[in-house]
C-alpha cells in the first residue's frame, strides 16, 4: 500500500510538472530543459521495483530535481513573471497590493504549488515505505532511513508559503485596525527576510502536519487494537500475534503497531523490552531525530526577525547625517525615521512564529508521549489476558 501511494503521488507530480512546463518553460535554456527531462525520466524509472531496489535514491533525486527546477527557474529565467510583472501585468511584488506572490501572478502560481505539494507527498510516502521495509528487514535495506522526511517538509512548506501569498490580498481586506491589522501588515512585508520568516514557519508547520498525520494513524491503530482486544477477552480464540499482524496489514504505515508487534514477539510485553539495542530504543531514536529537525529550525525565526530589524536600523542611521545637513533638520530626521516602525515587523513576525511553533511542538510531543504510554499499557493488558487464558 505504501508503494502504491508513492506511485499515485508520482503520477500527480508528473502531471503538475507538465502543466508548469507548459506555462514557464518557454524562456528556459536547453540544458535546463534537458535536466527537466532527466528528472521526469528518473521519476518514471523509479516506479519499476528492480531499479528502485538497486538504486534507492533514484526517486528522491528525481523529485529534488523536478521540485528545484519548478521553484527556482521562474525566478532565474522569467523574472518579470516571478514578481508578477509578466505579460498580463496584473501582479505585484511579494507583499504588495496586487494578487501576486513569491512565484508570480495567481494564474502561474498554481502549477508551482501543485508541484511542491506532490513532491512533498512523494518524499513523505517514500520515507514511510522505506522505514517499513527497514523495520521488517534492517540488514536488507540500503540508504538513509527516517520516520519523517525533512525534504518533504521543505517542499510542503514552500507550497503553503505560495498559497499564503495568494490569499494575502484577501486577508488584507479583512484586517481590522489595531494589533490584528499590524500583524497583517507585517505579513505583507515585501523584503526577502519577511518571506524567509514566513516560509520557514510554514516548513515547521508542514513537518508538524506530517507528524500529526502519523500520530492520528497510530491512534486509530491503537483504538482498533483495543477493540479487538476486548473481543478476545469476550471469548475469541484468535492468537495475539495474529491479531497484531492483521492490524499491521490493515494499517501498514502505523509505526506504533510495528513496535507493538516487537513487544508481543519478545514475550514478552513492553516490560521486557529494555536496553539500547531494543526496538523501543530504536523507535525512540528515530522519533527524537525527527523532532530535532523542527526544534532546530525554531530559533531561526526570531534570529531572522532580529536580523531584519538590525539591517533596518543600520539603514536608518546611515541616513541621519544626510538628513541633518540638508537644512530643516527636524523634518528631515523625521523623514529618515518614518519607516523605522516597519523595520520592527520582521522581529514581530519572528517572535510570534517562534512562540506558535514552540507551542505546537510541545503539544505534539505531549500527545505522542501519552499515546506511547497508552500503547505500552494496552499491550501489557493483552499479554496478561493471554497468560491467564493459557495459564
Coordinates of C-alpha atoms in Angstrom, one line a residue:
X1 CA 0.0 0.0 0.0
X2 CA 2.8 2.4 0.8
X3 CA 4.4 1.8 -2.6
X4 CA 1.0 2.4 -4.3
X5 CA 0.8 5.7 -2.6
X6 CA 4.3 6.6 -3.9
X7 CA 3.2 5.8 -7.4
X8 CA -0.1 7.7 -7.2
X9 CA 1.7 10.8 -5.9
X10 CA 4.4 10.4 -8.6
X11 CA 1.8 10.5 -11.3
X12 CA 0.3 13.6 -9.8
X13 CA 3.8 15.2 -9.6
X14 CA 4.4 14.4 -13.3
X15 CA 1.1 16.0 -14.3
X16 CA 1.7 19.1 -12.3
X17 CA 5.2 19.4 -13.6
X18 CA 4.0 19.1 -17.2
X19 CA 1.5 21.9 -16.5
X20 CA 4.3 24.0 -15.1
X21 CA 6.5 23.4 -18.1
X22 CA 3.7 24.4 -20.5
X23 CA 3.4 27.8 -18.7
X24 CA 7.0 28.6 -17.7
X25 CA 9.4 26.7 -19.9
X26 CA 9.3 29.0 -22.9
X27 CA 12.3 31.0 -21.6
X28 CA 14.3 28.1 -20.2
X29 CA 17.6 27.3 -22.0
X30 CA 18.3 23.9 -23.5
X31 CA 20.4 22.5 -20.6
X32 CA 17.7 23.3 -18.1
X33 CA 15.1 21.6 -20.3
X34 CA 17.4 18.6 -20.6
X35 CA 17.6 18.5 -16.8
X36 CA 13.8 18.6 -16.6
X37 CA 13.5 15.7 -19.0
X38 CA 16.1 13.8 -16.9
X39 CA 14.1 14.4 -13.8
X40 CA 10.9 13.1 -15.4
X41 CA 12.8 10.0 -16.7
X42 CA 14.1 9.3 -13.2
X43 CA 10.6 9.7 -11.8
X44 CA 9.3 7.1 -14.2
X45 CA 12.2 4.6 -13.9
X46 CA 11.9 4.7 -10.1
X47 CA 8.5 3.2 -10.3
X48 CA 9.9 -0.1 -11.5
X49 CA 10.8 -2.3 -8.5
X50 CA 14.1 -3.8 -9.8
X51 CA 15.5 -0.3 -10.5
X52 CA 14.0 1.1 -7.3
X53 CA 15.7 -1.7 -5.2
X54 CA 19.0 -1.3 -7.0
X55 CA 19.1 2.5 -6.8
X56 CA 17.1 3.5 -3.7
X57 CA 17.9 7.2 -4.1
X58 CA 16.8 7.4 -7.7
X59 CA 13.3 8.6 -6.8
X60 CA 14.5 11.1 -4.3
X61 CA 17.0 12.6 -6.7
X62 CA 14.3 12.9 -9.4
X63 CA 11.9 14.6 -7.1
X64 CA 14.5 17.0 -5.9
X65 CA 15.5 17.9 -9.5
X66 CA 11.9 18.5 -10.5
X67 CA 11.0 20.4 -7.4
X68 CA 14.1 22.5 -7.5
X69 CA 13.6 23.4 -11.2
X70 CA 10.0 24.3 -10.5
X71 CA 10.7 26.6 -7.6
X72 CA 13.9 28.2 -8.9
X73 CA 13.7 28.5 -12.7
X74 CA 10.9 31.1 -12.9
X75 CA 12.9 33.4 -10.7
X76 CA 16.1 33.0 -12.8
X77 CA 14.7 32.9 -16.4
X78 CA 11.3 34.6 -16.1
X79 CA 11.9 37.4 -13.6
X80 CA 9.1 39.5 -14.9
X81 CA 6.5 36.8 -14.2
X82 CA 8.3 35.9 -10.9
X83 CA 7.4 39.3 -9.5
X84 CA 4.0 39.4 -11.1
X85 CA 5.0 41.8 -13.9
X86 CA 4.7 39.4 -16.8
X87 CA 2.7 39.9 -19.9
X88 CA -0.6 40.0 -18.0
X89 CA 0.6 43.0 -16.0
X90 CA -1.7 42.0 -13.2
X91 CA 0.8 41.2 -10.4
X92 CA 2.9 43.0 -7.9
X93 CA 5.9 42.3 -5.8
X94 CA 5.7 40.0 -2.8
X95 CA 3.5 41.5 -0.2
X96 CA 2.3 44.2 -2.5
X97 CA -1.3 45.2 -3.0
X98 CA -2.0 43.0 -6.0
X99 CA -2.7 39.3 -6.4
X100 CA 0.8 38.0 -6.9
X101 CA 3.0 36.2 -4.5
X102 CA 6.6 34.9 -4.5
X103 CA 6.2 32.9 -7.7
X104 CA 4.2 35.3 -9.9
X105 CA 0.6 36.0 -10.8
X106 CA -2.2 33.9 -9.4
X107 CA -2.6 32.1 -12.8
X108 CA 1.0 30.9 -12.9
X109 CA 1.4 30.2 -9.2
X110 CA -0.9 27.2 -9.0
X111 CA 1.4 24.8 -11.0
X112 CA 4.2 25.6 -8.7
X113 CA 2.0 24.9 -5.6
X114 CA 0.9 21.6 -7.1
X115 CA 4.4 20.5 -7.9
X116 CA 5.7 21.4 -4.5
X117 CA 2.7 19.6 -2.8
X118 CA 3.1 16.4 -4.8
X119 CA 6.8 16.4 -4.4
X120 CA 6.3 16.6 -0.6
X121 CA 3.8 13.7 -0.7
X122 CA 6.1 11.5 -2.9
X123 CA 9.0 12.1 -0.5
X124 CA 6.9 11.5 2.6
X125 CA 5.3 8.3 1.3
X126 CA 8.7 7.0 0.1
X127 CA 10.2 7.7 3.5
X128 CA 7.4 5.8 5.2
X129 CA 7.7 2.9 2.8
X130 CA 11.5 2.7 3.3
X131 CA 11.1 2.8 7.1
X132 CA 8.6 0.0 7.0
X133 CA 11.0 -2.1 4.8
X134 CA 13.9 -1.3 7.2
X135 CA 11.9 -2.2 10.3
X136 CA 10.9 -5.6 8.7
X137 CA 14.5 -6.3 7.4
X138 CA 17.1 -4.0 8.9
X139 CA 20.0 -5.8 7.2
X140 CA 18.4 -5.8 3.7
X141 CA 17.6 -2.1 3.5
X142 CA 20.0 0.4 2.0
X143 CA 20.0 4.2 2.0
X144 CA 19.0 6.7 4.7
X145 CA 16.1 5.8 6.9
X146 CA 13.8 8.0 9.0
X147 CA 10.3 8.3 10.2
X148 CA 9.8 11.7 8.6
X149 CA 11.3 13.4 5.6
X150 CA 12.8 16.8 6.1
X151 CA 12.8 17.4 2.4
X152 CA 9.0 16.7 2.3
X153 CA 8.6 19.4 4.9
X154 CA 10.6 21.8 2.9
X155 CA 8.5 21.3 -0.2
X156 CA 5.2 21.3 1.6
X157 CA 6.3 24.5 3.4
X158 CA 7.1 26.1 0.1
X159 CA 3.6 25.1 -1.2
X160 CA 2.0 26.6 1.9
X161 CA 4.0 29.7 1.6
X162 CA 3.0 30.2 -2.1
X163 CA -0.7 29.5 -1.2
X164 CA -0.4 32.0 1.7
X165 CA 0.8 34.8 -0.7
X166 CA -2.1 34.1 -3.0
X167 CA -4.5 34.5 0.0
X168 CA -2.7 37.6 1.4
X169 CA -4.7 40.2 -0.6
X170 CA -7.9 38.8 0.7
X171 CA -6.6 38.8 4.3
X172 CA -5.6 42.4 3.9
X173 CA -9.1 43.4 3.0
X174 CA -10.4 41.7 6.2
X175 CA -7.8 43.1 8.5
X176 CA -9.2 45.4 11.2
X177 CA -7.5 48.3 12.8
X178 CA -5.3 47.6 15.8
X179 CA -3.0 44.7 16.6
X180 CA -4.5 42.4 14.1
X181 CA -4.0 45.0 11.3
X182 CA -0.4 45.4 12.4
X183 CA 0.2 41.7 12.1
X184 CA -1.3 41.5 8.7
X185 CA 0.8 44.5 7.6
X186 CA 3.9 42.7 8.9
X187 CA 2.9 39.5 7.0
X188 CA 2.5 41.6 3.8
X189 CA 6.1 42.9 4.1
X190 CA 7.9 42.9 0.8
X191 CA 11.5 42.2 1.9
X192 CA 13.3 38.9 1.5
X193 CA 13.5 38.5 5.2
X194 CA 9.8 38.8 5.6
X195 CA 9.4 36.0 3.0
X196 CA 12.1 33.9 4.6
X197 CA 10.4 34.0 8.0
X198 CA 7.0 33.1 6.6
X199 CA 8.4 30.2 4.5
X200 CA 10.4 28.9 7.4
X201 CA 7.4 29.0 9.7
X202 CA 5.4 27.0 7.1
X203 CA 8.2 24.4 6.8
X204 CA 8.0 23.8 10.6
X205 CA 4.2 23.7 10.3
X206 CA 4.5 21.2 7.4
X207 CA 6.8 19.0 9.5
X208 CA 4.3 19.0 12.4
X209 CA 1.4 18.4 10.0
X210 CA 3.1 15.2 8.8
X211 CA 3.8 14.3 12.4
X212 CA 0.1 14.8 13.3
X213 CA -1.0 12.6 10.3
X214 CA 1.3 9.8 11.5
X215 CA 0.1 10.3 15.1
X216 CA -3.6 10.1 14.1
X217 CA -2.8 6.9 12.1
X218 CA -1.2 5.4 15.2
X219 CA -4.1 6.5 17.5
X220 CA -6.6 4.8 15.1
X221 CA -4.4 1.7 15.1
X222 CA -4.3 1.5 18.8
X223 CA -8.0 2.1 19.1
X224 CA -8.7 -0.8 16.7
X225 CA -6.3 -3.0 18.7
X226 CA -8.2 -2.2 21.9
X227 CA -11.5 -3.1 20.3
X228 CA -10.2 -6.4 19.1
X229 CA -8.6 -7.0 22.4
X230 CA -12.0 -6.6 24.2
X231 CA -13.4 -9.0 21.7
X232 CA -10.7 -11.5 22.5
X233 CA -11.5 -11.2 26.2
X234 CA -15.1 -12.0 25.4
X235 CA -14.2 -15.4 24.2
X236 CA -12.3 -15.1 20.8
X237 CA -9.6 -17.6 20.4
X238 CA -7.5 -15.6 18.0
X239 CA -3.8 -15.6 18.6
X240 CA -2.3 -12.3 19.9
X241 CA 0.4 -12.3 17.2
X242 CA -2.1 -12.9 14.5
X243 CA -4.2 -10.1 15.9
X244 CA -1.3 -7.7 15.7
X245 CA -0.3 -8.9 12.2
X246 CA -3.9 -8.3 11.0
X247 CA -3.8 -4.8 12.3
X248 CA -0.4 -4.1 10.6
X249 CA -1.8 -5.5 7.3
X250 CA -4.8 -3.1 7.6
X251 CA -2.5 -0.1 8.5
X252 CA 0.9 -0.7 7.1
X253 CA 2.1 2.9 7.8
X254 CA 1.5 2.7 11.5
X255 CA 4.8 2.9 13.4
X256 CA 3.2 2.1 16.7
X257 CA 1.8 -1.2 15.5
X258 CA 5.3 -2.3 14.4
X259 CA 6.6 -1.5 17.8
X260 CA 3.7 -3.4 19.4
X261 CA 4.5 -6.4 17.2
X262 CA 8.0 -6.4 18.5
X263 CA 6.8 -6.1 22.1
X264 CA 4.5 -9.1 21.7
X265 CA 7.0 -11.2 19.8
X266 CA 9.6 -10.6 22.6
X267 CA 7.1 -12.0 25.0
X268 CA 7.1 -10.6 26.4
X269 CA 5.2 -7.4 26.8
X270 CA 6.7 -3.9 27.0
X271 CA 8.1 -4.5 30.4
X272 CA 10.7 -7.0 29.0
X273 CA 11.7 -4.6 26.2
X274 CA 14.6 -2.6 27.5
X275 CA 18.2 -1.7 26.7
X276 CA 19.9 0.3 24.0
X277 CA 19.5 -2.4 21.3
X278 CA 15.8 -2.9 21.8
X279 CA 13.2 -1.9 19.2
X280 CA 11.7 0.6 21.6
X281 CA 15.1 2.4 21.9
X282 CA 15.5 2.4 18.1
X283 CA 12.0 3.8 17.6
X284 CA 12.7 6.5 20.2
X285 CA 15.9 7.4 18.4
X286 CA 14.1 7.9 15.1
X287 CA 11.4 9.9 16.9
X288 CA 14.0 12.2 18.6
X289 CA 15.8 12.7 15.3
X290 CA 12.6 13.9 13.6
X291 CA 11.8 16.3 16.4
X292 CA 15.4 17.7 16.3
X293 CA 14.7 18.9 12.8
X294 CA 11.7 21.0 13.9
X295 CA 13.3 22.2 17.1
X296 CA 16.5 23.2 15.3
X297 CA 14.5 25.4 12.9
X298 CA 12.5 27.3 15.6
X299 CA 15.4 29.5 16.8
X300 CA 16.0 30.8 13.3
X301 CA 12.6 32.6 13.3
X302 CA 13.5 35.2 16.0
X303 CA 17.1 35.4 14.7
X304 CA 15.9 36.3 11.2
X305 CA 13.5 38.8 12.7
X306 CA 16.2 40.5 14.7
X307 CA 18.4 40.5 11.6
X308 CA 15.8 42.4 9.7
X309 CA 15.4 44.9 12.4
X310 CA 19.2 45.4 12.7
X311 CA 19.5 45.9 9.0
X312 CA 16.7 48.4 9.0
X313 CA 18.1 50.3 11.9
X314 CA 21.5 50.5 10.3
X315 CA 20.0 51.8 7.1
X316 CA 18.0 54.4 9.0
X317 CA 21.1 55.6 11.0
X318 CA 23.1 55.9 7.8
X319 CA 20.6 58.4 6.5
X320 CA 20.7 60.6 9.6
X321 CA 23.8 62.7 8.8
X322 CA 22.5 63.4 5.4
X323 CA 19.2 64.5 6.8
X324 CA 20.8 66.7 9.4
X325 CA 22.9 68.5 6.9
X326 CA 20.1 69.2 4.4
X327 CA 18.5 72.1 6.4
X328 CA 15.3 71.9 8.4
X329 CA 16.9 69.1 10.4
X330 CA 13.9 68.1 12.4
X331 CA 11.7 67.4 9.5
X332 CA 14.4 65.6 7.7
X333 CA 15.2 63.4 10.7
X334 CA 11.5 62.5 10.9
X335 CA 11.5 61.6 7.2
X336 CA 14.5 59.4 7.6
X337 CA 13.0 57.6 10.6
X338 CA 9.4 57.5 9.1
X339 CA 9.8 53.9 8.1
X340 CA 11.5 52.8 11.3
X341 CA 8.4 51.1 12.6
X342 CA 8.4 48.9 9.5
X343 CA 11.9 47.6 10.4
X344 CA 10.5 46.0 13.5
X345 CA 7.9 44.0 11.6
X346 CA 10.4 41.2 11.0
X347 CA 11.1 40.9 14.7
X348 CA 7.3 40.8 15.3
X349 CA 6.9 38.0 12.8
X350 CA 9.9 36.0 14.1
X351 CA 8.8 36.2 17.7
X352 CA 5.2 35.3 17.0
X353 CA 6.3 32.5 14.7
X354 CA 8.7 31.0 17.3
X355 CA 6.0 31.2 20.0
X356 CA 3.4 29.4 17.9
X357 CA 5.8 26.8 16.6
X358 CA 7.2 26.1 20.1
X359 CA 3.7 25.7 21.5
X360 CA 2.7 23.3 18.6
X361 CA 5.8 21.2 19.1
X362 CA 5.1 20.9 22.8
X363 CA 1.5 19.9 22.3
X364 CA 2.5 17.3 19.6
X365 CA 5.2 15.8 21.8
X366 CA 2.9 15.6 24.8
X367 CA 0.3 13.7 22.7
X368 CA 2.9 11.3 21.3
X369 CA 4.3 10.5 24.7
X370 CA 0.8 9.9 26.1
X371 CA 0.0 7.6 23.1
X372 CA 3.2 5.6 23.6
X373 CA 2.4 5.1 27.3
X374 CA -1.1 4.1 26.5
X375 CA 0.2 1.6 23.9
X376 CA 2.5 0.0 26.5
X377 CA -0.3 -0.3 29.0
X378 CA -2.7 -1.9 26.3
X379 CA -0.1 -4.4 25.2
X380 CA 0.7 -5.3 28.8
X381 CA -3.0 -5.9 29.4
X382 CA -3.3 -8.0 26.3
X383 CA -0.3 -10.1 27.2
X384 CA -1.6 -10.6 30.8
X385 CA -5.0 -11.7 29.4
X386 CA -3.2 -14.1 27.1
X387 CA -1.3 -15.5 30.0
X388 CA -4.5 -16.0 32.1
X389 CA -6.3 -17.7 29.2
X390 CA -3.5 -20.2 28.7
X391 CA -2.5 -20.3 32.2

